[in-house]
PDB file of C-alpha atoms in Angstrom:
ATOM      1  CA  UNK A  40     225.294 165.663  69.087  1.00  0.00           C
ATOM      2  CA  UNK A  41     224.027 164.207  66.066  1.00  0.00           C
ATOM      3  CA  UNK A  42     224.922 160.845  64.687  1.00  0.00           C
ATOM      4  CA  UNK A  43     224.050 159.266  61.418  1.00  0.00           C
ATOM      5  CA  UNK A  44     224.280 155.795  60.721  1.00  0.00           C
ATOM      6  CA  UNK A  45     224.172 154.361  57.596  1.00  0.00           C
ATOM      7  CA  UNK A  46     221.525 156.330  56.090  1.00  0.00           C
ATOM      8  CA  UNK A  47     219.337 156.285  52.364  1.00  0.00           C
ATOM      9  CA  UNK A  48     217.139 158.155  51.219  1.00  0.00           C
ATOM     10  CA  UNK A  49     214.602 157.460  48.268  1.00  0.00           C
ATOM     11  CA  UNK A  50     211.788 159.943  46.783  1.00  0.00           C
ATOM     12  CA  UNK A  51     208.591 158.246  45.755  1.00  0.00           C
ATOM     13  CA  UNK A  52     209.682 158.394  42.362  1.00  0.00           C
ATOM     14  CA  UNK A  53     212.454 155.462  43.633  1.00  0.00           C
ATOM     15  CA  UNK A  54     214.907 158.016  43.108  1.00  0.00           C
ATOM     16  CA  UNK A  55     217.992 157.115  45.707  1.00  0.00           C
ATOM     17  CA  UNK A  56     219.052 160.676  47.063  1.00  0.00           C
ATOM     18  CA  UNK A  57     221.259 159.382  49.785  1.00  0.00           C
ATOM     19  CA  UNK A  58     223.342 156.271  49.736  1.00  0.00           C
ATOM     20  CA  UNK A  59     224.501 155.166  52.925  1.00  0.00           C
ATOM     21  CA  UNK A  60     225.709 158.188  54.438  1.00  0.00           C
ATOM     22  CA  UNK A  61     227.378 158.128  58.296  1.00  0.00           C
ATOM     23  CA  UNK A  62     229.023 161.101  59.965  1.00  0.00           C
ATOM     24  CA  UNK A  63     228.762 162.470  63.429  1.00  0.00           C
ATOM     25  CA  UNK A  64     228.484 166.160  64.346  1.00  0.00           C
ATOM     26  CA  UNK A  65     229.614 166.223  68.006  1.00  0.00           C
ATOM     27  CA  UNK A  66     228.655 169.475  69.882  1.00  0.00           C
ATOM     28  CA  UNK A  67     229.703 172.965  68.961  1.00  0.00           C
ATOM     29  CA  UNK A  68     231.078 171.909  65.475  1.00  0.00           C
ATOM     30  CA  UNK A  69     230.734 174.453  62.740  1.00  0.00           C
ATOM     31  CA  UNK A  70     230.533 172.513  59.606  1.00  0.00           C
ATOM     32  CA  UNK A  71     229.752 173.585  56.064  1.00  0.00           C
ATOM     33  CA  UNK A  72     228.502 170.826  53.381  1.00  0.00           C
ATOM     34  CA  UNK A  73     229.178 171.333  50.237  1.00  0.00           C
ATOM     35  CA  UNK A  74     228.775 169.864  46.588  1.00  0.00           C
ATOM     36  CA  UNK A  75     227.410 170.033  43.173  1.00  0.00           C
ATOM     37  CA  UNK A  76     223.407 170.464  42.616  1.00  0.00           C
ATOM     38  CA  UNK A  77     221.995 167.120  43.178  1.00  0.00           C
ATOM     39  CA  UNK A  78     224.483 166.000  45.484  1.00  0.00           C
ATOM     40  CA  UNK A  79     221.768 165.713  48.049  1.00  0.00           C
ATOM     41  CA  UNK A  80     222.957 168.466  50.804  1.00  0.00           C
ATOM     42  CA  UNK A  81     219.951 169.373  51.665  1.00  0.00           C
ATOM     43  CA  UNK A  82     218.149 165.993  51.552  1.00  0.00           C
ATOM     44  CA  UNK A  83     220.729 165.024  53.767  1.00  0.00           C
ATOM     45  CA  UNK A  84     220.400 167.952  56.644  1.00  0.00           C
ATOM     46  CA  UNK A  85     216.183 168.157  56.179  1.00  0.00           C
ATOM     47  CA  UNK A  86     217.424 164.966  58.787  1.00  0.00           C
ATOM     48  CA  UNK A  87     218.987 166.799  61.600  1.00  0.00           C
ATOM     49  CA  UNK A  88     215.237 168.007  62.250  1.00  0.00           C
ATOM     50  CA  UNK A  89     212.659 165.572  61.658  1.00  0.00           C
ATOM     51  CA  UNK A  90     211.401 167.026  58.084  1.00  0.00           C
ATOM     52  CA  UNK A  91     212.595 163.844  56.636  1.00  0.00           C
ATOM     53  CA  UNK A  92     212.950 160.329  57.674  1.00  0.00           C
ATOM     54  CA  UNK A  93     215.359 157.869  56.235  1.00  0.00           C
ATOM     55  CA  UNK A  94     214.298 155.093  54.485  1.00  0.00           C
ATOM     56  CA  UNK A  95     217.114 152.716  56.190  1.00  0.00           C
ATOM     57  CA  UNK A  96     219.383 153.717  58.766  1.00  0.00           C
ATOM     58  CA  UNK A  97     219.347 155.637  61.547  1.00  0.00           C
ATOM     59  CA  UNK A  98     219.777 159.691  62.675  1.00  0.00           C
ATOM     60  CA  UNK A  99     219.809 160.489  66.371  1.00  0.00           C
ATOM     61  CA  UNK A 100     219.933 163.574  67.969  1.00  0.00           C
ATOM     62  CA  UNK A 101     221.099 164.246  71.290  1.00  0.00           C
ATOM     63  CA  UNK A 102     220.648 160.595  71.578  1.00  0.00           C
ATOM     64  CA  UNK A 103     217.194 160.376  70.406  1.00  0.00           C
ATOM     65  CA  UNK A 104     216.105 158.425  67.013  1.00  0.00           C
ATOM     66  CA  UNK A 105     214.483 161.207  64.617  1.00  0.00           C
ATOM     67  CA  UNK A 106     212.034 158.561  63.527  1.00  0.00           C
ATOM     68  CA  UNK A 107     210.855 158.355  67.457  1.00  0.00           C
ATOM     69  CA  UNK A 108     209.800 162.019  68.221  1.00  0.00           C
ATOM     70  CA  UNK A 109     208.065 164.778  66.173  1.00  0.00           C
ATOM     71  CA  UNK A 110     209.198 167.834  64.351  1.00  0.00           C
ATOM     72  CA  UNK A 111     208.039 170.038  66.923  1.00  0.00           C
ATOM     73  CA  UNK A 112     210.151 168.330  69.846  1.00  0.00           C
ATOM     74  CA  UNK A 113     213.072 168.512  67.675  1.00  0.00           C
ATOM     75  CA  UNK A 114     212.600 172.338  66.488  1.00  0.00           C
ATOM     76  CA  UNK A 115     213.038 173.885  70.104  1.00  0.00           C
ATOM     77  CA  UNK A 116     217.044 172.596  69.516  1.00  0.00           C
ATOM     78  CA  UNK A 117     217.264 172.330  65.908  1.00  0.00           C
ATOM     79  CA  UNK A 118     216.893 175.811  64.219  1.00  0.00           C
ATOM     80  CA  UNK A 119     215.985 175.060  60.206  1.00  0.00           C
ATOM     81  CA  UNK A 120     215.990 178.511  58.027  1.00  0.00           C
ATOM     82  CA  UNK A 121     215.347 176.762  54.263  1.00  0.00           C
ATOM     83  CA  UNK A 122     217.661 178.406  50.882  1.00  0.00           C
ATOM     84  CA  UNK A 123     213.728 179.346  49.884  1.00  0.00           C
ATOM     85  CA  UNK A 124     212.160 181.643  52.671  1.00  0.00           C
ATOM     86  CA  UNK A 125     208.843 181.482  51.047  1.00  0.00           C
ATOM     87  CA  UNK A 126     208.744 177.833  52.648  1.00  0.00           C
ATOM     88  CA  UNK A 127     208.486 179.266  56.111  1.00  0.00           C
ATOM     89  CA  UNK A 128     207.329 182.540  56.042  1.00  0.00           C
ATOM     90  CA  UNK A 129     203.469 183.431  56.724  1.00  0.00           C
ATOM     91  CA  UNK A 130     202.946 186.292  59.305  1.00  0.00           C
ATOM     92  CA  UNK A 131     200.979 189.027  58.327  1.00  0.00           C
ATOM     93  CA  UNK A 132     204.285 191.241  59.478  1.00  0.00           C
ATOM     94  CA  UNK A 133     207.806 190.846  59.867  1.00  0.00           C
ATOM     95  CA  UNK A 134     207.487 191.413  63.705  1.00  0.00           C
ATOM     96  CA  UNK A 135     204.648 188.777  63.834  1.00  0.00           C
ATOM     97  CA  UNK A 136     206.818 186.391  62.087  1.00  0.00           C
ATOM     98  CA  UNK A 137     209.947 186.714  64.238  1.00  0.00           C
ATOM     99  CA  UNK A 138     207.800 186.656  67.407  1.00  0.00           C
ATOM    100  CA  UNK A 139     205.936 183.257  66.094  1.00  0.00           C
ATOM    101  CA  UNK A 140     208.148 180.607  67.228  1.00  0.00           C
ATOM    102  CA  UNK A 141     209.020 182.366  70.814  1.00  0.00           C
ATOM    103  CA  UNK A 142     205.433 182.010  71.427  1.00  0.00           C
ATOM    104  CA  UNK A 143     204.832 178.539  70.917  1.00  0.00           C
ATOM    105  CA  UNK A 144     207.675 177.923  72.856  1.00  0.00           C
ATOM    106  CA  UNK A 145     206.447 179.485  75.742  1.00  0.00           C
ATOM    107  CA  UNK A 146     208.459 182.507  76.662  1.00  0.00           C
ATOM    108  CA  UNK A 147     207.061 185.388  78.524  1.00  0.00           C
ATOM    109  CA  UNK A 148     206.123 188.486  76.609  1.00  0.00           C
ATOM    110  CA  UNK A 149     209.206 190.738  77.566  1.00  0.00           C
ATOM    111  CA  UNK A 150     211.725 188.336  77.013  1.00  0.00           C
ATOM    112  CA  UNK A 151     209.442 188.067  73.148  1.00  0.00           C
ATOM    113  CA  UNK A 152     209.880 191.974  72.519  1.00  0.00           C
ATOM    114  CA  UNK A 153     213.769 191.578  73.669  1.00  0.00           C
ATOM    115  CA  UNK A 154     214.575 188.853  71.465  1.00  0.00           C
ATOM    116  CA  UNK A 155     212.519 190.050  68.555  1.00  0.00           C
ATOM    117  CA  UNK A 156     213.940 193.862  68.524  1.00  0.00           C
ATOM    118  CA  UNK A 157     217.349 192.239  69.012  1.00  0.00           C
ATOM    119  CA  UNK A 158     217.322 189.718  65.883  1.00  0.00           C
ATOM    120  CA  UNK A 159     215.383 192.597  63.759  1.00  0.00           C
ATOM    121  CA  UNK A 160     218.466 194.933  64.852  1.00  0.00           C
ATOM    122  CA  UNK A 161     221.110 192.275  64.217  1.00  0.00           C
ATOM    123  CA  UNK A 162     219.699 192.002  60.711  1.00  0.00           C
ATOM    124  CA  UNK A 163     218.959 195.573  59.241  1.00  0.00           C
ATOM    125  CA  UNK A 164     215.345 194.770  59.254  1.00  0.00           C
ATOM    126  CA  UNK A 165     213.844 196.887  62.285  1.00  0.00           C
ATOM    127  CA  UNK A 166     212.717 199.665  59.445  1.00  0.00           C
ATOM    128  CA  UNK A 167     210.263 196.716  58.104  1.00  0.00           C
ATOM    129  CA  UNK A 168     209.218 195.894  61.317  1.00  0.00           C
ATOM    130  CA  UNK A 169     205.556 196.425  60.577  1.00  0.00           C
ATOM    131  CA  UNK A 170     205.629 195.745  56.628  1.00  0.00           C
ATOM    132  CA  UNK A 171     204.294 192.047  55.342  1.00  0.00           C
ATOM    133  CA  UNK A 172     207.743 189.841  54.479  1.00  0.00           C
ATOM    134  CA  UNK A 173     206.065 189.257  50.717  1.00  0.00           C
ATOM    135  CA  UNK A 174     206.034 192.679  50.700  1.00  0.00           C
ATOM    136  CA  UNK A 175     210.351 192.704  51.018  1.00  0.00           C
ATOM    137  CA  UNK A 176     213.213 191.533  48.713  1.00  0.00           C
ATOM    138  CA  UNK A 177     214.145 187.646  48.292  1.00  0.00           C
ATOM    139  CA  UNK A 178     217.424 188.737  50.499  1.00  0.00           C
ATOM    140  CA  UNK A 179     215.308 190.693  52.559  1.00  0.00           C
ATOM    141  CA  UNK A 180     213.022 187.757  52.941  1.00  0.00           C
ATOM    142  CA  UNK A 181     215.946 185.499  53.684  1.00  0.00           C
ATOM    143  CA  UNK A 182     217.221 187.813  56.608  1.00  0.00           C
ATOM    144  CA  UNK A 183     213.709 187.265  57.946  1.00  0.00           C
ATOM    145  CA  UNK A 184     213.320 183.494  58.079  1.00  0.00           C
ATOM    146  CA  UNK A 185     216.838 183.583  59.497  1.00  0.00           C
ATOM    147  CA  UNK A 186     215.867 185.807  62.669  1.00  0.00           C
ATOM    148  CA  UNK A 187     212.244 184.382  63.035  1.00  0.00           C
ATOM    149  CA  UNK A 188     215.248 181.263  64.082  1.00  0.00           C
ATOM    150  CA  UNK A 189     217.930 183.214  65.635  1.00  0.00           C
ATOM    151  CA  UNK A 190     215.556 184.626  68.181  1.00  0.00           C
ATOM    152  CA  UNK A 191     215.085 181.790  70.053  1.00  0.00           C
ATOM    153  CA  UNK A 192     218.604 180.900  70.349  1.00  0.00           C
ATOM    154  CA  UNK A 193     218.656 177.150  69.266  1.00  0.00           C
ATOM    155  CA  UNK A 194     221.599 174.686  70.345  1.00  0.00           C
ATOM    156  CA  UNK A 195     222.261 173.932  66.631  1.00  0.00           C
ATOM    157  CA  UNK A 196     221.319 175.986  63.396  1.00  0.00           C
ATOM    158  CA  UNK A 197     220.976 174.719  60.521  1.00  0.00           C
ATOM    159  CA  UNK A 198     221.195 176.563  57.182  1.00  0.00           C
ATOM    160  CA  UNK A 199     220.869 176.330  53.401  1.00  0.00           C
ATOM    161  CA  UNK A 200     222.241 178.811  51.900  1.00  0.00           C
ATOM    162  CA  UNK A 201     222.326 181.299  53.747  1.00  0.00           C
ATOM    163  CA  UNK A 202     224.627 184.081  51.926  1.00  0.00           C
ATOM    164  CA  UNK A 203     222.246 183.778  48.868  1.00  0.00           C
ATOM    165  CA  UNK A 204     220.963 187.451  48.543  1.00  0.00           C
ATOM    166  CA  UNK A 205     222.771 188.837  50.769  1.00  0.00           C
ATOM    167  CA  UNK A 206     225.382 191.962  50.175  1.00  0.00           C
ATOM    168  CA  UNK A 207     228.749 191.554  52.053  1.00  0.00           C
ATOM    169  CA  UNK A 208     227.985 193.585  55.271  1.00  0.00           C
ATOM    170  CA  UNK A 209     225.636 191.146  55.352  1.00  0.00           C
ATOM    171  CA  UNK A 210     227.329 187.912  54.816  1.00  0.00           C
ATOM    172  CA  UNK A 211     230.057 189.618  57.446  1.00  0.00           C
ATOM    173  CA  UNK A 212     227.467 190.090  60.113  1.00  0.00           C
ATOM    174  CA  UNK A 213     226.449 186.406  59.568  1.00  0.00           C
ATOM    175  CA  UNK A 214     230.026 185.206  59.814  1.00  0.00           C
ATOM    176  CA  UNK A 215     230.618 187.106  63.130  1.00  0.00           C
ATOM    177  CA  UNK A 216     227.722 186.214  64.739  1.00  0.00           C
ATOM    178  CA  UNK A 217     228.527 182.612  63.595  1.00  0.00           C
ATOM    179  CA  UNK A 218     231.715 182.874  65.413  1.00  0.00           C
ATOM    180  CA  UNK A 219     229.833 184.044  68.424  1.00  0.00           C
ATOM    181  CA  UNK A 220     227.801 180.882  68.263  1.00  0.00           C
ATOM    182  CA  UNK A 221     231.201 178.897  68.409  1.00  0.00           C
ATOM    183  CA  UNK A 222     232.589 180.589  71.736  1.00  0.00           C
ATOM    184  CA  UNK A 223     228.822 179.506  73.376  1.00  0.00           C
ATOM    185  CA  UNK A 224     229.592 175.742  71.978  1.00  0.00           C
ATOM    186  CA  UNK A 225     226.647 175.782  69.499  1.00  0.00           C
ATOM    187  CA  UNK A 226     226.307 173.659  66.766  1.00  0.00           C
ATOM    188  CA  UNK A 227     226.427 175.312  63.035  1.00  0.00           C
ATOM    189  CA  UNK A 228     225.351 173.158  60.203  1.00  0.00           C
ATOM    190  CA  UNK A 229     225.525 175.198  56.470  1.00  0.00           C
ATOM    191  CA  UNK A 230     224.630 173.961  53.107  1.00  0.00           C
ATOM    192  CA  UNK A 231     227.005 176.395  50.586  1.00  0.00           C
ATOM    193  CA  UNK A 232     227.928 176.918  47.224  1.00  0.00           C
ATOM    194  CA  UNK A 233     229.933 180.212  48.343  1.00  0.00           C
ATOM    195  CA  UNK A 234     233.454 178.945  48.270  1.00  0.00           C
ATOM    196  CA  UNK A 235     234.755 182.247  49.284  1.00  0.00           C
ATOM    197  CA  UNK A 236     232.438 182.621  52.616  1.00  0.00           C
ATOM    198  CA  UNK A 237     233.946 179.137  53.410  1.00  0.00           C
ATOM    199  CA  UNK A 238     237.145 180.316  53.041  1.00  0.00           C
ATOM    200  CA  UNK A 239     236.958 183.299  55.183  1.00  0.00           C
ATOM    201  CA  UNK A 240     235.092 180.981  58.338  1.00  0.00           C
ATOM    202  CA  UNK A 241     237.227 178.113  57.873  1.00  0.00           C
ATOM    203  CA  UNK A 242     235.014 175.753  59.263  1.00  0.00           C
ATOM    204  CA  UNK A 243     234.799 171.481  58.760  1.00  0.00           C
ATOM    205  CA  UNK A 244     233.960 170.857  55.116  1.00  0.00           C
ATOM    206  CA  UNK A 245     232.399 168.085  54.284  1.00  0.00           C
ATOM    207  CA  UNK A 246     231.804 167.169  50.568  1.00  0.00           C
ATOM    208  CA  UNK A 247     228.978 165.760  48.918  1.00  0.00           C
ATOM    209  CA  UNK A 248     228.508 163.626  45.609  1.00  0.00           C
ATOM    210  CA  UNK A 249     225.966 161.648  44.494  1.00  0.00           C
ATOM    211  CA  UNK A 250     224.614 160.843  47.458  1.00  0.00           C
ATOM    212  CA  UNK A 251     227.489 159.988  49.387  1.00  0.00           C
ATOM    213  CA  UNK A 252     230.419 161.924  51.328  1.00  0.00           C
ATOM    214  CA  UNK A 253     233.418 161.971  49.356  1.00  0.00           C
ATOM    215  CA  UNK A 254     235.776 164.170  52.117  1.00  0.00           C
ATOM    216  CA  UNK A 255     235.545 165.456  55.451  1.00  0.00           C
ATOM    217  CA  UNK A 256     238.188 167.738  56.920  1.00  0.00           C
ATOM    218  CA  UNK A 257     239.289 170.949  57.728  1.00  0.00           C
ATOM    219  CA  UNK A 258     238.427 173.826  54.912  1.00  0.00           C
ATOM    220  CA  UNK A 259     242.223 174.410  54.181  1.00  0.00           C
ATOM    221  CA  UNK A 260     243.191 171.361  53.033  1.00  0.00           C
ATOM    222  CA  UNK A 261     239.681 170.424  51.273  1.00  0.00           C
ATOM    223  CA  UNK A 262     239.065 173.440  49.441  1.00  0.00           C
ATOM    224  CA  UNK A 263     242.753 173.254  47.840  1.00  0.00           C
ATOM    225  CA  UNK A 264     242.340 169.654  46.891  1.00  0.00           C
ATOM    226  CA  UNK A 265     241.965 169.942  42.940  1.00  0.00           C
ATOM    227  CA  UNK A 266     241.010 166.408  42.857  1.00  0.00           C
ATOM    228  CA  UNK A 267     238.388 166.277  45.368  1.00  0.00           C
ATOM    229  CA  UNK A 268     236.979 170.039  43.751  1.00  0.00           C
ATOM    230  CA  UNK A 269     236.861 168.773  40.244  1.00  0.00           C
ATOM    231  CA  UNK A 270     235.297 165.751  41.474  1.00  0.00           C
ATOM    232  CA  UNK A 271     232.618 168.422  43.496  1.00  0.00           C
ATOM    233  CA  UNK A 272     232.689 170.609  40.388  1.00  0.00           C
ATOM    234  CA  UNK A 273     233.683 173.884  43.358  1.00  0.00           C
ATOM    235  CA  UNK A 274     236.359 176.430  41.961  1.00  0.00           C
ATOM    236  CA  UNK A 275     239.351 177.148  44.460  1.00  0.00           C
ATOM    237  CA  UNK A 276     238.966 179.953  46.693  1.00  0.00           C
ATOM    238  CA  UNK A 277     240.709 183.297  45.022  1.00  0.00           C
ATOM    239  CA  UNK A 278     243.180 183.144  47.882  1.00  0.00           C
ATOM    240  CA  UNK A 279     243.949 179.525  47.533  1.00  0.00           C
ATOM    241  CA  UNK A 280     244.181 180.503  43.386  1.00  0.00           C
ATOM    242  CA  UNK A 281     246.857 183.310  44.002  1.00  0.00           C
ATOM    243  CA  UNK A 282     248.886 181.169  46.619  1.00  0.00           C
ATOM    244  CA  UNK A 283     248.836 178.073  44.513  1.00  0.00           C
ATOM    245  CA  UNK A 284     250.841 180.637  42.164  1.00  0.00           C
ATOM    246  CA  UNK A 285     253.416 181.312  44.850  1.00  0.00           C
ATOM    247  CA  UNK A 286     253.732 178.341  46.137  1.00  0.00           C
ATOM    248  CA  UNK A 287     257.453 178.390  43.619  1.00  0.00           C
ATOM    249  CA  UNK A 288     258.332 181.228  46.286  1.00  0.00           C
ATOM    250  CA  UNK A 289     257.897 179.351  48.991  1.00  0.00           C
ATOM    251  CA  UNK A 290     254.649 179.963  50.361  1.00  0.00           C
ATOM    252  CA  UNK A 291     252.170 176.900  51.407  1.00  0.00           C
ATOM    253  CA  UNK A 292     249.453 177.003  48.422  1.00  0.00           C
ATOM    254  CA  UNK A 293     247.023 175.730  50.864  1.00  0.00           C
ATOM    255  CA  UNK A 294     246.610 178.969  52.023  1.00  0.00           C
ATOM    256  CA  UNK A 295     242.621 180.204  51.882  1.00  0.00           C
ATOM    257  CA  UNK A 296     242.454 183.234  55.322  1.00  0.00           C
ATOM    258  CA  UNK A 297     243.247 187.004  53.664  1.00  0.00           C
ATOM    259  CA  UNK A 298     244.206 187.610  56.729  1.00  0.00           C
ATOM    260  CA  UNK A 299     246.746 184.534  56.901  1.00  0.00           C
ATOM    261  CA  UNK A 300     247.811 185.697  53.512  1.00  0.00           C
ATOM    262  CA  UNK A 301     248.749 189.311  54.230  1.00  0.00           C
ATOM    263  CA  UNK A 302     250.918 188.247  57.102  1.00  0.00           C
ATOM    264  CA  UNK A 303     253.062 185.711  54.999  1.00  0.00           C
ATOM    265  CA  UNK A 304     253.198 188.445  52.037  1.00  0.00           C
ATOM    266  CA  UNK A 305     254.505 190.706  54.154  1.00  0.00           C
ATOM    267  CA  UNK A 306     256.710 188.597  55.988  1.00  0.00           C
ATOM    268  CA  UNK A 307     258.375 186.908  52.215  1.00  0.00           C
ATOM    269  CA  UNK A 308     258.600 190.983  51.228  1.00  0.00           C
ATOM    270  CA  UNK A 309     260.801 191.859  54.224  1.00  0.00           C
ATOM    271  CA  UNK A 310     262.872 188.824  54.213  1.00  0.00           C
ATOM    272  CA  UNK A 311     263.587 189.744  50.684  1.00  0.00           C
ATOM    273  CA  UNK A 312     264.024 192.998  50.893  1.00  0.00           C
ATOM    274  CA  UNK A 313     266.923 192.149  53.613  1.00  0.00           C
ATOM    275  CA  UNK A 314     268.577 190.116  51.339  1.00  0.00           C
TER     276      UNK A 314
END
C-alpha cells in the first residue's frame, strides 16, 4: 500500500510542483493519473519510489517512510519505467539490459534466461535481442525499459506514459497483460494523456491540476465529466462523444467500454425493431 500525506513539492528554483497532495493506493489498485502538462503527474509518482523526496509531508510504502530507506530497497517492489527510456537505458544490448536488474537482485542464472526470453517475447523484441537499445526506435526503446521492469515481476509498476510510441497491438498487449497483473493483486500506477487507452481499461482516474488532485473515481464517471475535463484540458473519450449524442434515445452518456456500447446498440436496435 502506499499512503501520502499531505505532501509538497518545490524545485530549487522555489517552484511549488505539488501542493498538499494525500491519496492512498491500497493493494492491487489499477489507477491511471491524469492531467494537463505541468500538472505535476509525474513529480507526484517519482514518490512511490524514492527518486524524489517531499519537501513536507509524508509518503509511505508498505508502511515504510520513503525518506527512511534508499532507492534501491524500494526498487525490488516498486517497478519505475520513465515516459523517456533514454533515462534508464545503458546496456551494451537489449538482452544485457533486461537481464540487469534480475542480477542485482540476486536470482539464479536460469530463472535470468527464463524471465528475460519471456519479457523479450511478450514485447516483440526477441529479434533485437543482441542489437544496442540506441541502436532501436524511441517505441522500440520504450518496450525495452518496460521489460528490463517487467522481468522481475514487481508488486507495483509504475508507468509514465507508457502507450507513447507504441502501435495498437502494442498498447493491446500492454492492456492485457495489465489485466493479468490485476487477477495476481498487483498494484498499477500510470501517468496518461491517452484518453482512449483509459477508456478501454477502465481503471481509477485520478485527476491532476496544478499541483493538486481535483477528482478521484472510477474512469466512467470522470472521463464524462465536462466540467472536471475542461478544467484538465482532456477531450471525452470517442465512445463517451457518440453516447453523449444518444443519450435523447435513452442510452446512459456515461458510457466509455466499445464493448459495453455494442451490447446496448444492439439491444435499443432490437427493441425498436419490435416495436
Amino acid at each position: 500500500m502506499i499512503t501520502v500525506e499531505n505532501v509538497h513539492y518545490s524545485y530549487g528554483n522555489n517552484i511549488e510542483a505539488l501542493k498538499g497532495i494525500s491519496l492512498t493506493i491500497n493493494d492491487g489498485d489499477f489507477i491511471a493519473i491524469m492531467g494537463q502538462n505541468g500538472a505535476g503527474k509525474t513529480t507526484f509518482i517519482k514518490h512511490f519510489n524514492g527518486l524524489l523526496k517531499p519537501s513536507s509531508g509524508i509518503v509511505y510504502v508498505n508502511n515504510v517512510a520513503t525518506t527512511k530507506t534508499s532507492v534501491a530497497a524500494l526498487a525490488r517492489n516498486v517497478g519505475f519505467v520513465f515516459q523517456n527510456p533514454d533515462n534508464q537505458l545503458f546496456s551494451e544490448t537489449v538482452e544485457d539490459e533486461v537481464a540487469f536488474a534480475l542480477k542485482n537482485f540476486g536470482f539464479d542464472n536460469d530463472t535470468i534466461a527464463q524471465r528475460v526470453t519471456w519479457a523479450l517475447d511478450f514485447l516483440s523484441l526477441t529479434q533485437y535481442r543482441k542489437i544496442s537499445p540506441f541502436l532501436l526506435s524511441g517505441g522500440e526503446r520504450k518496450r525495452v525499459a518496460l521489460a528490463s521492469v517487467l522481468a522481475w515481476d514487481p508488486d507495483t509498476l509504475v508507468l509514465d506514459e507508457p502507450t507513447i510510441g507504441q502501435d495498437h497491438e502494442q498498447k493491446e498487449n500492454l492492456r492485457q497483460f495489465v489485466m493479468q497483473l490485476q487477477t495476481k493483486k498487483k498494484t498499477v500506477i500510470m501517468v496518461t494523456h491517452d484518453v482512449e487507452f483509459v477508456a478501454e481499461c477502465n481503471p481509477r482516474v485520478i485527476l491532476m491540476r496544478d499541483g493538486k488532485i481535483i477528482a478521484d473515481g472510477i474512469a466512467k464517471d470522470i472521463l464524462t465529466n465536462s466540467q472536471l475535463l475542461e478544467e484538465s484540458s482532456i477531450v471525452r473519450p470517442q465512445i463517451a462523444q457518440i453516447f453523449a449524442k444518444l443519450s435523447p434515445l435513452g442510452l446512459p452518456a456515461n458510457t466509455i467500454d466499445i464493448d459495453e456500447a455494442k451490447t446496448m446498440i444492439l439491444t435499443k436496435a432490437k427493441e425498436s425493431n419490435r416495436q
